[in-house]
Short mmCIF file of C-alpha atoms in Angstrom, two decimals:
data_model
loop_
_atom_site.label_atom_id
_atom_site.label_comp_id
_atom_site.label_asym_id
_atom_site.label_seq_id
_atom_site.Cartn_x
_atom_site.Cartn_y
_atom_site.Cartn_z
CA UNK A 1 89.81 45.87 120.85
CA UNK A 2 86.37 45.07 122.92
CA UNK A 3 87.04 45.53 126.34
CA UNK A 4 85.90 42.85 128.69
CA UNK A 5 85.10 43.68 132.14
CA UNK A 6 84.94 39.62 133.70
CA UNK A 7 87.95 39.01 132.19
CA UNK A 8 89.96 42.14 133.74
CA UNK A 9 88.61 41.92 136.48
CA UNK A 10 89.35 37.76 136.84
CA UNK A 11 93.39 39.13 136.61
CA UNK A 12 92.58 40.73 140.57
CA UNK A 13 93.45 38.04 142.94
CA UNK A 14 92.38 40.88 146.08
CA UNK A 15 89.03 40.51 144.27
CA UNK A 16 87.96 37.13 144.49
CA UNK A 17 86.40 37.40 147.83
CA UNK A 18 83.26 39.22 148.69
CA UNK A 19 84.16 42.73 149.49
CA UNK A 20 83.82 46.03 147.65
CA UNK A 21 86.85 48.10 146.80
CA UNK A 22 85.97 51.72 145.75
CA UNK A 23 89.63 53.52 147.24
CA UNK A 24 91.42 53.31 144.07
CA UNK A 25 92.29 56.89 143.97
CA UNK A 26 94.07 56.22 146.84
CA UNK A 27 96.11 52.75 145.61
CA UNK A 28 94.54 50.99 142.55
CA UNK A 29 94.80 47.16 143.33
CA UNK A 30 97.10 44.93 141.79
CA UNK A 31 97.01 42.23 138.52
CA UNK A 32 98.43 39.03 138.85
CA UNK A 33 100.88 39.66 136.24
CA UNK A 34 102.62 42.59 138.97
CA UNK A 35 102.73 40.07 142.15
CA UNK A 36 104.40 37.35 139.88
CA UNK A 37 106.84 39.64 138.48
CA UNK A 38 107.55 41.04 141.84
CA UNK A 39 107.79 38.05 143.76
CA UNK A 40 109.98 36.02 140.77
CA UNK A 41 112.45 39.21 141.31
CA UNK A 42 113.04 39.01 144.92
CA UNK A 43 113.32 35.38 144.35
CA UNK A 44 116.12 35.55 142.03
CA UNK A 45 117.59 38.92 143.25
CA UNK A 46 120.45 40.88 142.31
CA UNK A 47 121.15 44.64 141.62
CA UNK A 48 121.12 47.03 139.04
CA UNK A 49 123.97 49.26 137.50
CA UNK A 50 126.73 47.74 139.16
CA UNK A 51 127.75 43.87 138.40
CA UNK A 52 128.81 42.05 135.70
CA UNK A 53 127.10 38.92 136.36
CA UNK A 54 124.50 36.77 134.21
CA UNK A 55 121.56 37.81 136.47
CA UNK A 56 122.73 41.43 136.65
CA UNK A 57 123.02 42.32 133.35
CA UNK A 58 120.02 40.63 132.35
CA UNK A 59 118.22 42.59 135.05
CA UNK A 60 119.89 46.49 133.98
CA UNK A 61 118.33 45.33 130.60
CA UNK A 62 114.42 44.80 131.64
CA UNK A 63 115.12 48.20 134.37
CA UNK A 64 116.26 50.61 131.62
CA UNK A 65 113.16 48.69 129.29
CA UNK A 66 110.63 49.84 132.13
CA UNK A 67 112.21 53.30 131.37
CA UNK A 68 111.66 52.70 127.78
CA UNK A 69 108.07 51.56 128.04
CA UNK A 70 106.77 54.40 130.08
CA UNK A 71 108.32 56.79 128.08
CA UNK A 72 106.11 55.40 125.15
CA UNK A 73 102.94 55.58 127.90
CA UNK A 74 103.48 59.55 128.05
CA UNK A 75 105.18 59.48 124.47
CA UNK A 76 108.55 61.34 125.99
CA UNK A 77 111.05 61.96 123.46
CA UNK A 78 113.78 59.80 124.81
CA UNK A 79 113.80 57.36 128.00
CA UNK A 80 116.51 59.12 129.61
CA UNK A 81 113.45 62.20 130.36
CA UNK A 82 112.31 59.44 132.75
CA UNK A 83 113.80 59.68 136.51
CA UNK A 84 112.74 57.05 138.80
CA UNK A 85 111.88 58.12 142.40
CA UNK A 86 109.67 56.72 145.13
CA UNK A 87 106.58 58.60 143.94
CA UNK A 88 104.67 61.62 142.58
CA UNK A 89 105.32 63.53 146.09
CA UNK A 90 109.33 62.95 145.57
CA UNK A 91 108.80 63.99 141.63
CA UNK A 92 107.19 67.29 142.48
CA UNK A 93 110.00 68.17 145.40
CA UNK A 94 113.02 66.88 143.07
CA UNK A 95 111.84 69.80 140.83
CA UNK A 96 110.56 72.20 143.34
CA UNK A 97 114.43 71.50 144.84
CA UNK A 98 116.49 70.56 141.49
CA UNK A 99 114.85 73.52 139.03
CA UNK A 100 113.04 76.29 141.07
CA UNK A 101 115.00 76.78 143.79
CA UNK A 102 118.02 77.06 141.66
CA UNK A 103 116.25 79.50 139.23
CA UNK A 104 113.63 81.63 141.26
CA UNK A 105 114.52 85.22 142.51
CA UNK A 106 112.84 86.96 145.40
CA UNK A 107 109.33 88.66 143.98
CA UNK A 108 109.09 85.92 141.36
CA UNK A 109 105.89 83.76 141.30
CA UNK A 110 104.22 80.17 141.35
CA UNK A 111 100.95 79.80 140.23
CA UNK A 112 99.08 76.93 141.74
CA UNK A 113 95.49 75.74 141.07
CA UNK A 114 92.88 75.25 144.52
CA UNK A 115 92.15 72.26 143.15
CA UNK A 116 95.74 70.80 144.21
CA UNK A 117 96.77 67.72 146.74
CA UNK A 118 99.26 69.01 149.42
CA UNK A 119 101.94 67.23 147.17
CA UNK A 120 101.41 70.03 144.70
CA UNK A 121 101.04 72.52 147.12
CA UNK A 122 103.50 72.74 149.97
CA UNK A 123 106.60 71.97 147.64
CA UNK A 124 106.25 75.29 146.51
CA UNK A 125 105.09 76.96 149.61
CA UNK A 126 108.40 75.54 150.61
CA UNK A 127 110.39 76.27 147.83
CA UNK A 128 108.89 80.22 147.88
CA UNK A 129 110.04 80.17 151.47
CA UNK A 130 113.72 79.85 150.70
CA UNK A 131 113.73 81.90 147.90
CA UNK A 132 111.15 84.94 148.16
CA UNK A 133 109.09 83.79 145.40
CA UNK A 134 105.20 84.39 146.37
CA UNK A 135 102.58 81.14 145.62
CA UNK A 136 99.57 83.05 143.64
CA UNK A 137 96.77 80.81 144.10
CA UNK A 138 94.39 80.14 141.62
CA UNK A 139 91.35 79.64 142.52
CA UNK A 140 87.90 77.09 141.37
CA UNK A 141 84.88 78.45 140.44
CA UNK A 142 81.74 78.35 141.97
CA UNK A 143 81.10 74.95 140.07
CA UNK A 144 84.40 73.69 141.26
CA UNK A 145 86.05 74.19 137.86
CA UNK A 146 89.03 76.17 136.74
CA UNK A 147 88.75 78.54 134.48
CA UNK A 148 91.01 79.32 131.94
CA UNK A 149 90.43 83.25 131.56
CA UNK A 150 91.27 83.33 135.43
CA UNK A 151 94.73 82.24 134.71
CA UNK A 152 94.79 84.96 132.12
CA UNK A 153 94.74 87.05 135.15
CA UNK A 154 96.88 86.01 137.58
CA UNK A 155 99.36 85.98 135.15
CA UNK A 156 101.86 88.28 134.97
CA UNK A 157 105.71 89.46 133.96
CA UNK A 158 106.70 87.57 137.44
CA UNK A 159 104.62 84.37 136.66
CA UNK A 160 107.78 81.61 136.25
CA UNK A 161 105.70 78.19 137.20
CA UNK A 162 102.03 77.01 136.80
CA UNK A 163 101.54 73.86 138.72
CA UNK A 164 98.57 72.22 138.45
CA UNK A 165 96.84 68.79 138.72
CA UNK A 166 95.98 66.46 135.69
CA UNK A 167 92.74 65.22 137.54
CA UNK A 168 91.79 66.11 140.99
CA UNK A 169 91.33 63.95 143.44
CA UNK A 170 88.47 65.69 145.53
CA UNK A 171 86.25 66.61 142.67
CA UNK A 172 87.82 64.54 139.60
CA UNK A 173 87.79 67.38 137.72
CA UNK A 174 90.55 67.82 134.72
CA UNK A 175 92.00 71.10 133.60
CA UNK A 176 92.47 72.01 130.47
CA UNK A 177 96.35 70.81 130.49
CA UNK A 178 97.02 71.73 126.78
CA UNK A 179 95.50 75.27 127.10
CA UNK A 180 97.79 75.73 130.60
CA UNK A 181 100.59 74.45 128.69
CA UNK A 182 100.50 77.00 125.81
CA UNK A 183 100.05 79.78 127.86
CA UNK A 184 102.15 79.15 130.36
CA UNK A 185 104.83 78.74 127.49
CA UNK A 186 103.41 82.14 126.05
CA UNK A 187 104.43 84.03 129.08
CA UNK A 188 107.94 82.20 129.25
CA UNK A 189 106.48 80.37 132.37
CA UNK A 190 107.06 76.22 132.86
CA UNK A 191 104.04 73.89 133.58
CA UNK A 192 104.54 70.91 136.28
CA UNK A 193 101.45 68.54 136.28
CA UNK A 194 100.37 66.34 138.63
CA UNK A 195 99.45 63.15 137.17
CA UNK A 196 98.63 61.08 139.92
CA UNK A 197 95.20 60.29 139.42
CA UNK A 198 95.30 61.26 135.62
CA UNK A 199 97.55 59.11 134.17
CA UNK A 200 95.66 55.29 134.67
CA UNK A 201 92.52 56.83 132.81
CA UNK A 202 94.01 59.25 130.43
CA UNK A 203 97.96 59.18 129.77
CA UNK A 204 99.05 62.44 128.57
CA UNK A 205 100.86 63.01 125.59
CA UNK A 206 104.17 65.24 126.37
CA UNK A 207 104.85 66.29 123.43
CA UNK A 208 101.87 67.39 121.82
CA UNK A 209 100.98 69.32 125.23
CA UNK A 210 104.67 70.46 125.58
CA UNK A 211 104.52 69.46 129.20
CA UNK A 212 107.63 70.86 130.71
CA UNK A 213 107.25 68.21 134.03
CA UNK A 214 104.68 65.64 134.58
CA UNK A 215 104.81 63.88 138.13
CA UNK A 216 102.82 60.31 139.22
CA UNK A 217 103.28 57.54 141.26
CA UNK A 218 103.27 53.78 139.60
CA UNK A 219 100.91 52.01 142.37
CA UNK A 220 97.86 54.23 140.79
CA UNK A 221 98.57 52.35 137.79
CA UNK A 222 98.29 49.26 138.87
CA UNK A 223 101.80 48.57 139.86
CA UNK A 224 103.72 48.65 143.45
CA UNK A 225 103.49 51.19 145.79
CA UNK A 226 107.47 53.38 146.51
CA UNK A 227 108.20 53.53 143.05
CA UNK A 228 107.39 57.37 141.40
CA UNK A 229 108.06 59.11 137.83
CA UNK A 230 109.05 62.16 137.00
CA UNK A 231 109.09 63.25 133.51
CA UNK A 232 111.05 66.52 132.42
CA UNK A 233 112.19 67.95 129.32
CA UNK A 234 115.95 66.71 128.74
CA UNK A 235 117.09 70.19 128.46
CA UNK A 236 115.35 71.17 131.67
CA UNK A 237 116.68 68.00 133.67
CA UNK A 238 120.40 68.82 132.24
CA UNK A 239 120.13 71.58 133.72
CA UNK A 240 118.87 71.02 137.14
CA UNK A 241 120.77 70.46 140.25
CA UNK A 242 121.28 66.86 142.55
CA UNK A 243 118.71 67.05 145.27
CA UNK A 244 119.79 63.80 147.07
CA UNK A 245 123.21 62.71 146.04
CA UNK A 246 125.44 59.56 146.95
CA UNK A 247 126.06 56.02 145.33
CA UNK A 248 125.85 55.58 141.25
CA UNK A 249 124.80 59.23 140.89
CA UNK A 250 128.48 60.55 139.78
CA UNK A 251 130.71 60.73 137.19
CA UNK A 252 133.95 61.05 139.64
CA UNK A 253 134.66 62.59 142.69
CA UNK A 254 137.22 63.85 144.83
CA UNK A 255 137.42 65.44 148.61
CA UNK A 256 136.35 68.56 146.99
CA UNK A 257 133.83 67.91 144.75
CA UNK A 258 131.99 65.81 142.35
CA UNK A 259 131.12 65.23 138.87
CA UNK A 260 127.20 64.32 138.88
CA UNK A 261 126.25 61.56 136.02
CA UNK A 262 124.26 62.24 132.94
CA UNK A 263 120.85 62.61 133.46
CA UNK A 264 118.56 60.65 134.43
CA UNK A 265 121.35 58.71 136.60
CA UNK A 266 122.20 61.70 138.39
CA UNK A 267 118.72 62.03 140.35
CA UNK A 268 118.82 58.24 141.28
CA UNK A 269 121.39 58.30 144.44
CA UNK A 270 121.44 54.96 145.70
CA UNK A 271 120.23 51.50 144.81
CA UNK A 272 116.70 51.90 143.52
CA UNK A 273 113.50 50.74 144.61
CA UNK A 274 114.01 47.45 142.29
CA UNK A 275 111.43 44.92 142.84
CA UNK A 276 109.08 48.15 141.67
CA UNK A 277 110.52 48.35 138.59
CA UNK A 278 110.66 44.87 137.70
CA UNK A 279 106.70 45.13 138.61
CA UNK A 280 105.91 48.36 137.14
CA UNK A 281 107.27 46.91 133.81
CA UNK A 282 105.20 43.91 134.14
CA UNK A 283 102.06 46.38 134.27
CA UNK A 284 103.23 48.52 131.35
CA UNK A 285 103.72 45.25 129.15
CA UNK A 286 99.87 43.55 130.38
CA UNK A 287 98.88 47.08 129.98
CA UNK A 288 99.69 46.88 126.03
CA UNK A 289 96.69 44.48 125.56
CA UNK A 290 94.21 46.64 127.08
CA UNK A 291 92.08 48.89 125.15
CA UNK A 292 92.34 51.93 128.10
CA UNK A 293 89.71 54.31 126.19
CA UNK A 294 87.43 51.55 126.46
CA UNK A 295 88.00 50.55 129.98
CA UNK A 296 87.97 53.92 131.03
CA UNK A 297 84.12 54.98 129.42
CA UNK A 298 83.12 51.32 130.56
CA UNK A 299 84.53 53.04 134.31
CA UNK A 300 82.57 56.19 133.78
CA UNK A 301 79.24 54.62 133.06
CA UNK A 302 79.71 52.53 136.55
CA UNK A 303 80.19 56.25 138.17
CA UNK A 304 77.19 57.74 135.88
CA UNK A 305 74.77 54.59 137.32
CA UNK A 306 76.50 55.20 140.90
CA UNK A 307 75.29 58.80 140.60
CA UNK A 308 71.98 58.04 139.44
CA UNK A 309 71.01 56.26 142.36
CA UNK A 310 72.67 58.06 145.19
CA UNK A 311 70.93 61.38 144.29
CA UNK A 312 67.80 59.34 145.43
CA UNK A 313 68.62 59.05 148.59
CA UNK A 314 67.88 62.20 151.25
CA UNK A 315 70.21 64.51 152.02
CA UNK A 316 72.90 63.95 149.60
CA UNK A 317 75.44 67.05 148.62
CA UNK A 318 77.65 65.60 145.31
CA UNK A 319 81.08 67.64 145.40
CA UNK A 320 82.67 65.51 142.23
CA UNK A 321 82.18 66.85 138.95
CA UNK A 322 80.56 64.74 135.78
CA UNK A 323 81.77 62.19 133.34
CA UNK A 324 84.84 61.57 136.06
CA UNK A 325 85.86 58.15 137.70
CA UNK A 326 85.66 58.79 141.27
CA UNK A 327 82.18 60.45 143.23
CA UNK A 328 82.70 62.46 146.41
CA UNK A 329 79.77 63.40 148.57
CA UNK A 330 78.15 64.62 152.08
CA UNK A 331 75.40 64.00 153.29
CA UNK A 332 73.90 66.73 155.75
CA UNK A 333 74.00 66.10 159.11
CA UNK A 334 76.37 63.02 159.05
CA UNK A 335 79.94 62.85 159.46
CA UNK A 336 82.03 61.23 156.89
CA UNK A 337 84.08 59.49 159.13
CA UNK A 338 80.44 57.82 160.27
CA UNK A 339 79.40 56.80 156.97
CA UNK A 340 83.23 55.31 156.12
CA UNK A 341 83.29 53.26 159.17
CA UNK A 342 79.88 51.50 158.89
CA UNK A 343 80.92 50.98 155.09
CA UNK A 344 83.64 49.06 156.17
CA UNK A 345 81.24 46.86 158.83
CA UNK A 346 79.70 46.16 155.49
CA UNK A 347 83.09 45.05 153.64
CA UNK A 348 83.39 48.18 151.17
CA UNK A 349 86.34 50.46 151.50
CA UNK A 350 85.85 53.74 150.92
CA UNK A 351 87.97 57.13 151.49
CA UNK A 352 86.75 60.36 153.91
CA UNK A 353 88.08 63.18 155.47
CA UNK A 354 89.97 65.98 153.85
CA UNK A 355 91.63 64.19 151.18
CA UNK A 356 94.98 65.49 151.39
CA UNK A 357 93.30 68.81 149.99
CA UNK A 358 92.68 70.93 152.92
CA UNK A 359 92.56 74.23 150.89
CA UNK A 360 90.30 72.94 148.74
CA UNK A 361 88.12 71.86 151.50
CA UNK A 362 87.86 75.32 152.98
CA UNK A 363 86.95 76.35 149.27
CA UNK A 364 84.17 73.68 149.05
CA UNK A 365 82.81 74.93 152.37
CA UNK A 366 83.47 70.97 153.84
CA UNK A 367 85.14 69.70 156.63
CA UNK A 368 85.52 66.40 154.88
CA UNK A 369 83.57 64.56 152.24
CA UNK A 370 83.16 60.67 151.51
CA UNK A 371 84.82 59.40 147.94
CA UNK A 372 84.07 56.22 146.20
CA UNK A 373 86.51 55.85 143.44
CA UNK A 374 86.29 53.44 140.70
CA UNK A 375 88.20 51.59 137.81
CA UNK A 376 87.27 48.67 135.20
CA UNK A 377 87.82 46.21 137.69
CA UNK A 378 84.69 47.04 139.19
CA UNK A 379 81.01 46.05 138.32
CA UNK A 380 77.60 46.69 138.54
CA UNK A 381 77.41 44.59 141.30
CA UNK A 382 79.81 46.72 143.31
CA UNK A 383 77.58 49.35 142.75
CA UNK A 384 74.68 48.00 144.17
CA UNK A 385 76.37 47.00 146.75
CA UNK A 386 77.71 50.55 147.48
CA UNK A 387 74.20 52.18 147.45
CA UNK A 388 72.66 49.58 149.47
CA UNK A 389 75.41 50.08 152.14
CA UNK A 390 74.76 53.87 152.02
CA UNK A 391 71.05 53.46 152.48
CA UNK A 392 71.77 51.41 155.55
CA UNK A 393 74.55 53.55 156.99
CA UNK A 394 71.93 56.37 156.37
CA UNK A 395 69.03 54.46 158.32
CA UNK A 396 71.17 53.90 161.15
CA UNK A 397 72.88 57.23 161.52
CA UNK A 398 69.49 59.05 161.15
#
């Protein structure tokens, strides 16, 4: 199917006014279709999992159906690999908490890319902390790529994780996930992905890339912002432990002890983060009638013409990599926090400053950088926009 740029972008109520909204990689706005859902849900609430009424049951039906339809998204084997938390961050900790703290020895090691957001990062500084495993970083290359044949090296009889990010969010750069995934699997390692700013451009496939855990948050992908996914193998998730335990997460239990439910029930403690479900299924169903390789190149080409024009202007240092979504930049002399704030005076919203990547800053020799970040709601337009208000920014800094 064609994909039509007016007419996805018509679906953006946030975007019938004048501004300019390049932060997506932060929080991707939201469709119509989402806000309806949402609000008809707290309109005609009830719970999930635990009455009998008409509403009720009707609503455990369209929950475990969200399940259903972003297991088909990733292709997952069954729905039940699909645990619901309140985002990627939470994902990443259940199984830095649930799996590797419950299975790493003292000596034992977690390799994890430079290219990685603190949410893959300081889980399993953490996790090594409590159980004497060592992190082994891994790092870019000069272009601020990973390379493949590194990993070869770091890897060794010790190696029992690789995590590593489907798409940064610094450089927009994307790994090689199925190549990680077979060696990791060579060495008897596990992979955990990050798919945060991956999976609205290019959902993975889990089981033709044997992904062992794949982690992202639902308001990058259009949908409300508290609601997360993990994705794990069901053999791996059956045999992790409870992180956070309480209400419908148990079989039975006594003064003494517990029996925890089947999986994926027995990582969802409490009553769940509803009115994102009911949203996030909403997305996944609109979502069915959009050709996503097609939005995605028609995204890319906005970047490429982006790119084009900002390497006109003086003093421009690009840190993003090609044929990516999102550009991220410095220009020499000028603070990013500068450039962001008289972007705003202009009615575009932008991201600077570290970027929740502080290691990788230190690798890219930058203190912070500025990142416009598109998606196929955007237009040409936006992008003239954008330059225009860098050119100005620029005259006024200089």
């Amino acid at each position: 199917m064609a994909f039509n740029s007016i007419h996805f972008r018509s679906q953006f109520p946030s975007l019938q006014c004048e501004g300019v909204y390049l932060d997506s990689a932060a929080t991707a706005l939201k469709p119509l279709v989402m806000i309806e859902a949402t609000k008809d849900y707290y309109q005609n609430v009830a719970t999930v999992l635990r009455s009998k009424h008409t509403k009720a049951l009707a609503l455990d039906a369209q929950y475990e159906l969200a399940r259903s339809l972003t297991a088909d998204l990733i292709n997952a084997q069954y729905s039940h690999e699909i645990v619901w938390t309140k985002g990627a961050t939470e994902s990443i900790n259940l199984v830095a908490q649930g799996y590797a703290r419950k299975n790493l020895n003292i000596g034992d090691e977690i390799i994890v890319s430079e290219l990685e957001h603190h949410s893959n990062l300081i889980p399993w500084i953490q996790v090594a902390q409590q159980t004497g495993a060592k992190v082994i970083k891994w790092p870019i290359e000069i272009d601020g790529t990973l390379s493949v044949d590194c990993l070869q090296t770091l890897i060794t009889p010790k190696t029992r994780i690789i995590a590593v990010t489907q798409m940064s969010n610094v450089t927009g750069f994307q790994p090689d996930i199925y190549e990680i995934s077979r060696i990791a699997h060579q060495h008897n390692a596990i992979i955990v992905v990050d798919g945060a700013q991956g999976i609205v451009h290019h959902p993975i496939d889990m089981q033709q890339y044997q992904i062992d855990f794949y982690a992202f948050s639902a308001h990058k992908l259009y949908a409300p912002t508290g609601l997360g996914v993990l994705y794990g193998k069901a053999d791996l998730l059956e045999k992790m432990d409870c992180w956070q335990s309480g209400g419908k997460m148990l079989k039975s239990v006594s003064f003494t002890d517990f029996e925890p439910a089947n999986i994926p029930y027995k990582f969802e403690a409490g009553t769940p983060n509803i009115a994102a479900v009911v949203g996030f299924y909403a997305v996944l169903d609109w979502l069915k009638s959009i050709d996503n390789f097609a939005a995605t190149h028609y995204t890319i080409n906005l970047v490429k013409d982006a790119l084009i024009k900002l390497k006109t202007l003086p003093d421009i240092n690009i840190h993003s990599v090609a044929n990516s979504s999102l550009i991220t930049f410095s220009i020499k002399d000028i603070h990013h926090d500068d450039i962001a704030i008289l972007l705003a005076e202009q009615d575009i919203a932008i991201r600077s400053g570290e970027l929740c990547a502080q290691p990788l800053m230190q690798a890219l020799n930058c203190k912070g950088v500025i990142r416009a970040s598109f998606m196929p709601y955007n237009s040409s337009m936006d992008v003239d926009k954008f330059i225009l208000a860098i050119e100005n920014a620029i005259s006024i800094l200089k």
